[in-house]
C-alpha positions as CSV (number, residue, x, y, z in Angstrom):
1,M,13.1,42.5,-1.0
2,K,9.7,41.1,-2.1
3,I,9.5,40.2,-5.7
4,K,6.0,40.9,-7.3
5,S,4.5,38.5,-9.5
6,S,3.6,39.2,-13.0
7,P,-0.1,39.2,-14.3
8,A,0.8,36.0,-16.3
9,R,2.3,34.4,-13.2
10,K,-0.9,35.3,-11.2
11,S,-3.3,33.9,-14.1
12,F,-1.2,30.6,-13.9
13,L,-1.6,30.1,-10.2
14,V,-5.3,30.8,-10.4
15,V,-5.9,28.3,-13.3
16,N,-3.7,25.7,-11.6
17,Y,-5.4,26.0,-8.3
18,L,-8.7,25.8,-10.0
19,L,-7.7,22.6,-11.9
20,L,-6.2,20.9,-8.8
21,T,-9.2,21.8,-6.9
22,L,-11.4,20.3,-9.7
23,V,-9.3,17.2,-9.4
24,M,-9.3,16.9,-5.8
25,C,-13.2,17.1,-5.9
26,I,-13.5,14.5,-8.5
27,S,-11.1,12.3,-6.7
28,L,-12.9,12.8,-3.3
29,F,-16.4,12.2,-4.7
30,P,-16.5,8.5,-4.7
31,L,-15.1,8.3,-1.0
32,I,-17.8,10.8,0.2
33,H,-20.5,9.1,-1.7
34,V,-19.6,5.7,0.0
35,F,-19.5,7.4,3.4
36,A,-22.9,9.1,2.9
37,L,-24.1,5.6,1.7
38,S,-22.9,4.0,4.7
39,L,-24.9,6.6,6.9
40,S,-28.1,6.5,5.1
41,S,-31.2,4.1,5.6
42,N,-32.1,1.1,3.7
43,S,-34.9,2.9,1.9
44,A,-32.8,5.8,0.9
45,A,-30.1,3.7,-0.5
46,Q,-32.4,1.3,-2.4
47,A,-34.1,4.4,-3.9
48,G,-30.9,6.0,-5.2
49,W,-31.5,9.3,-3.3
50,V,-27.8,9.3,-1.7
51,T,-25.4,11.5,-3.5
52,I,-22.9,13.2,-0.9
53,F,-25.0,13.8,1.9
54,P,-26.6,11.0,3.9
55,V,-30.4,10.4,3.6
56,D,-32.5,9.3,6.9
57,F,-29.2,9.4,8.8
58,T,-28.4,6.2,10.8
59,L,-25.5,4.2,12.3
60,D,-27.2,0.7,11.7
61,S,-24.9,-0.4,9.0
62,Y,-21.8,0.2,11.2
63,Q,-23.5,-1.4,14.2
64,Y,-24.4,-4.3,11.9
65,I,-20.8,-4.8,10.5
66,L,-19.3,-4.2,14.1
67,A,-21.3,-7.2,15.4
68,K,-19.9,-9.5,12.6
69,P,-16.8,-11.4,14.0
70,E,-15.8,-12.4,10.5
71,F,-15.1,-8.8,9.8
72,F,-12.7,-8.3,12.5
73,I,-11.0,-11.7,12.0
74,S,-10.1,-10.7,8.2
75,F,-9.4,-7.1,9.5
76,G,-6.7,-8.8,11.8
77,V,-5.3,-11.2,9.0
78,S,-4.8,-8.1,6.8
79,L,-3.1,-6.1,9.6
80,V,-0.5,-9.0,10.2
81,R,0.0,-9.4,6.5
82,V,0.6,-5.7,6.1
83,V,3.1,-5.3,9.3
84,L,5.2,-8.7,8.1
85,G,4.9,-8.1,4.5
86,T,6.1,-4.5,4.5
87,L,9.0,-5.1,6.9
88,L,10.3,-8.3,4.9
89,S,9.7,-6.6,1.7
90,I,11.6,-3.3,2.6
91,G,14.5,-5.3,4.4
92,L,15.0,-7.3,1.2
93,T,14.9,-4.4,-1.0
94,I,17.5,-2.6,1.1
95,L,19.9,-5.5,0.9
96,C,19.3,-6.1,-2.8
97,A,19.4,-2.4,-3.7
98,Y,22.6,-1.7,-1.7
99,A,24.6,-4.6,-3.3
100,M,23.6,-3.5,-6.8
101,A,24.4,0.1,-6.0
102,Q,28.1,-0.7,-5.3
103,P,30.7,0.4,-8.0
104,D,31.6,-2.2,-10.8
105,E,35.3,-2.4,-9.5
106,R,33.6,-3.8,-6.1
107,F,30.9,-6.0,-7.4
108,H,32.1,-7.0,-10.9
109,A,28.9,-9.1,-11.7
110,R,26.6,-6.3,-10.7
111,K,25.3,-5.5,-14.1
112,Y,24.3,-9.1,-14.7
113,Y,22.3,-9.2,-11.4
114,V,20.5,-6.1,-12.7
115,W,19.5,-7.6,-15.9
116,V,18.4,-10.7,-13.9
117,F,16.0,-8.5,-11.9
118,L,15.0,-6.6,-14.8
119,V,13.9,-9.6,-17.0
120,T,11.4,-10.6,-14.2
121,M,9.5,-7.2,-14.8
122,V,8.8,-8.4,-18.4
123,F,8.7,-12.2,-18.1
124,S,7.2,-14.2,-15.5
125,G,6.5,-18.1,-15.0
126,G,2.5,-17.5,-14.8
127,L,0.0,-18.2,-12.1
128,I,0.0,-21.9,-12.5
129,P,3.7,-22.4,-11.7
130,L,3.6,-19.9,-9.0
131,F,0.7,-21.9,-7.4
132,I,2.8,-25.2,-7.5
133,V,5.6,-23.6,-6.0
134,V,3.4,-22.1,-3.1
135,K,1.8,-25.5,-2.6
136,S,5.2,-27.4,-2.8
137,V,7.1,-25.4,-0.2
138,G,4.2,-25.8,2.4
139,I,2.8,-22.4,2.9
140,Y,-0.4,-22.7,1.1
141,N,-3.5,-21.8,3.4
142,S,-1.2,-19.7,5.6
143,I,-0.4,-15.9,6.0
144,W,3.1,-16.6,4.3
145,A,1.5,-17.3,1.1
146,L,0.3,-13.9,1.0
147,I,3.5,-12.3,1.9
148,L,6.3,-14.5,0.5
149,P,5.6,-14.6,-3.4
150,G,5.8,-10.7,-3.6
151,A,8.2,-10.0,-1.1
152,V,10.8,-8.8,-3.5
153,Q,9.5,-6.3,-5.9
154,T,11.7,-5.2,-8.9
155,F,10.2,-1.6,-9.2
156,N,10.8,-1.0,-5.6
157,I,14.7,-2.3,-5.9
158,I,15.1,0.1,-8.8
159,L,13.8,2.9,-6.9
160,M,16.1,2.1,-4.0
161,L,18.9,1.6,-6.3
162,N,18.8,4.8,-8.0
163,F,18.5,6.8,-4.8
164,F,21.5,4.7,-3.3
165,R,23.6,5.5,-6.4
166,G,22.6,9.2,-5.9
167,L,24.1,9.5,-2.5
168,P,27.7,11.1,-2.3
169,Y,30.2,8.3,-2.6
170,A,32.3,10.2,0.0
171,L,29.7,8.9,2.6
172,T,30.7,5.3,2.2
173,E,34.4,5.8,1.2
174,S,35.1,7.7,4.5
175,A,33.5,4.9,6.3
176,L,35.4,2.1,4.6
177,I,38.6,4.1,5.3
178,D,37.6,4.1,9.1
179,G,37.1,0.2,8.8
180,A,33.4,0.0,8.7
181,S,31.9,-3.0,7.6
182,H,29.2,-2.9,4.6
183,F,26.6,-3.8,7.0
184,Q,27.5,-1.2,9.3
185,I,27.6,1.4,6.5
186,M,24.3,0.3,5.1
187,T,22.3,0.2,8.6
188,K,24.2,3.5,10.2
189,I,24.9,5.7,7.1
190,I,22.8,4.8,4.1
191,V,19.5,3.8,5.5
192,P,19.1,6.8,7.9
193,V,19.6,9.3,5.0
194,S,17.4,7.3,2.8
195,K,13.8,8.1,4.7
196,P,12.2,9.6,1.2
197,S,12.9,6.5,-0.6
198,L,12.0,4.2,2.2
199,A,8.8,5.8,3.0
200,T,7.8,5.6,-0.8
201,V,8.9,2.0,-0.9
202,G,7.0,1.3,2.3
203,L,3.9,3.1,1.2
204,F,3.7,1.3,-2.1
205,T,4.2,-2.0,-0.3
206,M,1.6,-1.3,2.3
207,V,-1.1,-0.2,-0.1
208,N,-0.3,-3.2,-2.4
209,H,-0.7,-5.7,0.6
210,W,-3.7,-3.9,2.0
211,N,-5.8,-3.7,-1.1
212,S,-4.8,-7.1,-2.6
213,W,-7.7,-9.7,-2.7
214,F,-7.0,-12.0,-5.6
215,D,-3.9,-13.9,-3.9
216,G,-6.2,-14.5,-0.8
217,M,-8.8,-16.5,-3.3
218,I,-5.9,-18.3,-4.8
219,Y,-3.7,-19.4,-2.0
220,I,-6.2,-19.4,1.1
221,S,-8.8,-22.2,1.1
222,D,-10.1,-21.4,4.6
223,T,-12.2,-18.5,4.5
224,A,-11.6,-17.8,8.3
225,K,-8.0,-16.8,7.1
226,Y,-9.2,-14.6,4.2
227,P,-7.6,-11.1,4.2
228,L,-9.9,-8.2,4.4
229,Q,-10.3,-7.4,0.9
230,T,-10.9,-10.8,-0.2
231,Y,-13.6,-11.1,2.5
232,L,-15.2,-7.8,1.3
233,R,-15.1,-8.9,-2.5
234,N,-17.1,-12.1,-1.4
235,V,-19.5,-9.9,0.6
236,I,-20.0,-7.8,-2.5
237,Q,-20.4,-10.6,-5.1
238,S,-22.9,-12.6,-3.0
239,V,-24.9,-12.8,0.0
240,D,-25.5,-16.2,1.8
241,I,-29.0,-16.2,3.0
242,A,-28.7,-19.6,4.6
243,S,-25.7,-18.1,6.9
244,I,-27.8,-15.3,8.2
245,D,-28.9,-16.2,12.0
246,L,-32.0,-15.1,13.8
247,T,-30.4,-12.4,15.5
248,S,-29.2,-10.7,12.3
249,V,-32.6,-10.9,10.6
250,G,-33.9,-7.9,12.7
251,A,-30.7,-5.7,11.9
252,M,-31.0,-6.6,8.1
253,T,-34.5,-4.9,8.2
254,N,-33.0,-1.6,9.1
255,V,-29.9,-1.9,6.4
256,S,-29.3,-3.2,3.2
257,Q,-26.6,-5.0,1.3
258,K,-25.5,-1.9,-0.2
259,T,-25.3,0.3,2.8
260,V,-23.5,-2.6,4.8
261,T,-21.1,-2.8,1.9
262,A,-20.4,0.9,1.8
263,A,-19.6,0.8,5.5
264,Q,-17.2,-2.1,5.2
265,I,-15.3,-0.6,2.4
266,F,-15.0,2.9,4.2
267,V,-13.9,1.0,7.4
268,A,-11.5,-0.9,5.3
269,I,-9.7,2.4,4.0
270,I,-9.4,4.1,7.2
271,P,-6.0,2.6,8.0
272,I,-4.4,3.8,4.8
273,L,-6.0,7.5,5.3
274,L,-4.5,7.4,8.8
275,V,-0.9,6.3,7.6
276,Y,-0.4,8.3,4.5
277,P,-0.3,11.8,6.4
278,L,2.5,10.3,8.6
279,L,4.7,9.4,5.7
280,Q,3.8,12.3,3.6
281,K,6.4,14.5,5.5
282,Y,9.2,12.0,4.2
283,F,8.2,12.7,0.6
284,I,10.7,15.6,0.1
285,T,14.1,16.1,-1.5
286,G,17.5,17.1,-0.1
287,M,17.9,14.6,2.9
288,T,21.6,14.4,2.0
289,L,22.2,18.1,1.7
290,G,24.9,19.0,4.1
291,S,25.9,15.3,4.8
292,V,29.3,15.9,3.3
293,K,31.3,19.1,4.3
294,E,34.0,20.6,2.0
């Protein structure tokens, strides 16, 4: 039997759709503008004629950045950072959250460890002590300087902790009765039914690693090891005329710093745009429904 919607409900849906469409358009405008700018000519970009459509369509900016090896080197550094950083962060987050999700009778010091993690969200040692630690342990100017300092995020641990504590206790209790170890319970029972929270934590970690640029400036002294965002920041901030070779001079006559920067920014966000739809299907609830049968 089909239930008819009331006039008030229909009005609410219309207003809601209109507001969401407006918010979507506002959110997409900067992205569309950058894309149009990257496909526009030098003169159109400098004159400020570009809005949401390319003016004097050209691919010269993309051809110019694809010919620069520094862009691909920094792109590769960011890819390695995202893969290693995400895997390490998710693994450590699962281990910490699973331990602190145990009942107090099994882990008597659980609440003290929770407070230790919570304190780090309010107080920190500061940038200089962290830099000294990174330098002292010997990971300065390496990929691990971009991964290890932020490998454990308290916010992600709290997300996973609350999700684990919301799972039916019968899942782990029955496995313990059957003789399963905690590692087996965590890997074969808890993790498979935690895909929504894992996808959320994984996406947060990936975006954080991909968009981070400040730590690259602090912990990396060799510009050849810069991640992509740090490299783009330097490109946006300044242009080294002395570093432009003779082969690049001809290409620079067809493009401008504004169009090249727009093309680089758009290429840099493509991986996130490709990954997000793959993880979106896991942002659902009810993954544990039906796990426990009465």
